[in-house]
Amino acid sequence: MDHEGSPPFRAVQPGFRWDGVAYMPYKQDGSAPFKDISRQVLFHEHDLNCELRYFEMDAGGYSTLERHEHAHAVMILRGSGQCLVGDEVRPVKPFDLVSIPSLAWHQFRATAGEPLGFLCMVNVLRDKPQLPSEEELAALKERPAIARFLEG
Ligand code: MN
C-alpha cells in the first residue's frame, strides 16, 4: 500500500471500478472459504486511521464466514443479498446500512441471479479474521434461519 496518499479526484468507471484503484480477487492466499468475490481499496487513509473498501460478489457468491476484534461499517451499494450478523440474518438492498460489532460472526451472500456490492469501512490496523470451529459452526446452525442461510 502506498503512503503518498490518493490524488484529490479519481473518477468512477463503468462496472463499479475506479481510476487508480486495483481490482483484486478476495484473499488471494486461499486460506478462507469464499466464492466469487472481489475487493477494491478505495481509500487507505492513515490520517483517518481507516480504509474504505468496495466488495462485490457475483450472483450466488459469498464472503467468508468470520469474526474478528475489529468492527465493520457497511453500506450496500449494488444488487441484493442476505447478511448474517451475530445471530441475525436479514435481506439487504442498496443503501441499507449494516453495523458489524467486534467479534460478531458475519457473512454476506449474493442472491442467485444478482450481484451484491457494498462499501466497508475498517481500521487501518486490525486483527486477522477468525474462522468458526466445528463446535462454533454447529452452535450457529442451531438457529434454523442461520442454517438455511449457510446452506445458501
Ligand atoms: Mn470481516
Short mmCIF file of C-alpha atoms and ligand atoms in Angstrom, two decimals:
data_model
loop_
_atom_site.label_atom_id
_atom_site.label_comp_id
_atom_site.label_asym_id
_atom_site.label_seq_id
_atom_site.Cartn_x
_atom_site.Cartn_y
_atom_site.Cartn_z
CA MET A 1 0.00 0.00 0.00
CA ASP A 2 1.39 3.40 -0.90
CA HIS A 3 1.78 6.06 1.76
CA GLU A 4 1.77 9.05 -0.55
CA GLY A 5 -1.99 9.45 -0.32
CA SER A 6 -4.51 9.44 -3.12
CA PRO A 7 -4.85 12.18 -5.71
CA PRO A 8 -7.69 14.58 -4.91
CA PHE A 9 -10.01 13.24 -7.60
CA ARG A 10 -10.46 9.76 -9.04
CA ALA A 11 -13.33 9.16 -11.42
CA VAL A 12 -15.67 6.20 -11.39
CA GLN A 13 -15.59 3.85 -14.38
CA PRO A 14 -18.30 1.56 -15.73
CA GLY A 15 -18.94 -1.62 -13.75
CA PHE A 16 -18.14 -0.31 -10.27
CA ARG A 17 -14.45 0.32 -10.96
CA TRP A 18 -12.48 3.47 -10.19
CA ASP A 19 -9.45 5.21 -11.69
CA GLY A 20 -6.25 4.29 -9.87
CA VAL A 21 -7.88 1.54 -7.78
CA ALA A 22 -6.58 -2.01 -8.13
CA TYR A 23 -9.17 -4.74 -8.67
CA MET A 24 -8.33 -7.78 -6.55
CA PRO A 25 -9.83 -11.18 -6.04
CA TYR A 26 -10.63 -11.50 -2.32
CA LYS A 27 -7.96 -13.04 -0.06
CA GLN A 28 -5.75 -14.48 -2.74
CA ASP A 29 -3.86 -16.61 -0.23
CA GLY A 30 -6.74 -19.10 -0.36
CA SER A 31 -6.79 -19.53 3.43
CA ALA A 32 -10.51 -18.94 3.83
CA PRO A 33 -13.68 -20.25 2.19
CA PHE A 34 -15.39 -17.72 -0.06
CA LYS A 35 -16.83 -17.63 -3.57
CA ASP A 36 -16.71 -15.18 -6.48
CA ILE A 37 -15.85 -12.03 -4.52
CA SER A 38 -13.60 -9.11 -5.41
CA ARG A 39 -12.11 -6.29 -3.34
CA GLN A 40 -11.11 -2.75 -4.22
CA VAL A 41 -9.48 -0.47 -1.62
CA LEU A 42 -10.97 2.96 -2.39
CA PHE A 43 -9.31 4.82 0.47
CA HIS A 44 -6.35 3.86 2.68
CA GLU A 45 -6.13 6.86 4.99
CA HIS A 46 -3.52 6.92 7.74
CA ASP A 47 -4.68 10.34 8.91
CA LEU A 48 -8.19 8.96 9.44
CA ASN A 49 -6.95 5.55 10.60
CA CYS A 50 -9.44 3.92 8.24
CA GLU A 51 -9.84 2.13 4.96
CA LEU A 52 -12.92 2.18 2.78
CA ARG A 53 -13.21 -0.89 0.56
CA TYR A 54 -15.70 -1.94 -2.10
CA PHE A 55 -16.52 -5.64 -2.14
CA GLU A 56 -18.56 -7.31 -4.81
CA MET A 57 -19.88 -10.84 -5.06
CA ASP A 58 -21.09 -12.33 -8.32
CA ALA A 59 -24.58 -13.81 -8.32
CA GLY A 60 -24.61 -16.66 -5.81
CA GLY A 61 -21.21 -15.67 -4.38
CA TYR A 62 -20.44 -15.21 -0.71
CA SER A 63 -17.87 -13.76 1.66
CA THR A 64 -16.01 -15.74 4.32
CA LEU A 65 -17.94 -16.60 7.49
CA GLU A 66 -15.65 -14.97 10.05
CA ARG A 67 -15.29 -12.79 13.13
CA HIS A 68 -12.56 -10.52 14.49
CA GLU A 69 -11.88 -7.86 17.11
CA HIS A 70 -12.23 -5.01 14.64
CA ALA A 71 -15.66 -3.72 13.60
CA HIS A 72 -17.10 -3.09 10.13
CA ALA A 73 -19.40 -0.29 8.99
CA VAL A 74 -21.13 -1.29 5.74
CA MET A 75 -23.35 0.38 3.16
CA ILE A 76 -24.89 -1.81 0.47
CA LEU A 77 -24.31 -0.22 -2.93
CA ARG A 78 -25.49 -2.69 -5.55
CA GLY A 79 -27.72 -5.71 -6.05
CA SER A 80 -29.38 -7.86 -3.49
CA GLY A 81 -28.47 -10.46 -0.92
CA GLN A 82 -28.59 -11.62 2.64
CA CYS A 83 -26.35 -10.82 5.56
CA LEU A 84 -25.61 -12.64 8.82
CA VAL A 85 -24.54 -10.51 11.79
CA GLY A 86 -24.26 -12.27 15.16
CA ASP A 87 -27.38 -14.40 15.41
CA GLU A 88 -29.49 -12.49 12.88
CA VAL A 89 -29.97 -12.95 9.12
CA ARG A 90 -31.53 -10.13 7.12
CA PRO A 91 -32.10 -9.37 3.43
CA VAL A 92 -30.12 -6.34 2.24
CA LYS A 93 -30.61 -3.88 -0.63
CA PRO A 94 -28.85 -0.77 -1.95
CA PHE A 95 -28.19 1.95 0.65
CA ASP A 96 -29.04 -0.26 3.63
CA LEU A 97 -26.56 0.18 6.49
CA VAL A 98 -25.05 -2.78 8.38
CA SER A 99 -23.02 -2.44 11.60
CA ILE A 100 -20.86 -5.44 12.45
CA PRO A 101 -19.58 -5.19 16.02
CA SER A 102 -16.40 -6.66 17.43
CA LEU A 103 -16.40 -10.49 17.49
CA ALA A 104 -19.79 -10.92 15.77
CA TRP A 105 -19.89 -13.75 13.24
CA HIS A 106 -20.73 -12.29 9.83
CA GLN A 107 -21.14 -13.28 6.21
CA PHE A 108 -22.64 -11.77 3.04
CA ARG A 109 -24.35 -13.80 0.33
CA ALA A 110 -25.48 -12.50 -3.05
CA THR A 111 -28.91 -13.52 -4.28
CA ALA A 112 -28.96 -16.04 -7.13
CA GLY A 113 -29.11 -14.06 -10.40
CA GLU A 114 -27.88 -10.78 -8.86
CA PRO A 115 -24.51 -9.50 -7.70
CA LEU A 116 -24.07 -7.89 -4.28
CA GLY A 117 -21.75 -4.92 -3.82
CA PHE A 118 -21.06 -2.97 -0.65
CA LEU A 119 -18.78 -0.37 0.90
CA CYS A 120 -16.98 -1.50 4.07
CA MET A 121 -15.11 0.80 6.46
CA VAL A 122 -12.41 -0.65 8.76
CA ASN A 123 -9.45 0.48 10.86
CA VAL A 124 -6.12 0.57 9.03
CA LEU A 125 -4.62 -1.52 11.85
CA ARG A 126 -6.77 -4.57 12.52
CA ASP A 127 -6.59 -8.15 13.72
CA LYS A 128 -6.83 -11.18 11.44
CA PRO A 129 -10.22 -12.83 10.89
CA GLN A 130 -11.02 -16.00 12.83
CA LEU A 131 -12.90 -18.87 11.20
CA PRO A 132 -15.50 -20.88 13.16
CA SER A 133 -14.52 -24.18 14.76
CA GLU A 134 -16.71 -27.24 14.16
CA GLU A 135 -18.39 -26.57 17.52
CA GLU A 136 -18.99 -22.89 16.77
CA LEU A 137 -20.44 -23.75 13.36
CA ALA A 138 -22.76 -26.33 14.93
CA ALA A 139 -23.90 -23.76 17.51
CA LEU A 140 -24.64 -21.22 14.75
CA LYS A 141 -26.64 -23.83 12.81
CA GLU A 142 -28.89 -24.49 15.81
CA ARG A 143 -30.82 -21.43 14.66
CA PRO A 144 -32.89 -22.55 11.64
CA ALA A 145 -32.62 -19.18 9.88
CA ILE A 146 -28.82 -19.32 10.13
CA ALA A 147 -28.72 -22.96 8.98
CA ARG A 148 -30.80 -22.06 5.91
CA PHE A 149 -28.60 -19.04 5.22
CA LEU A 150 -25.35 -21.04 5.47
CA GLU A 151 -26.69 -23.73 3.17
CA GLY A 152 -27.25 -20.98 0.59
MN MN B 1 -14.96 -9.27 8.35
#
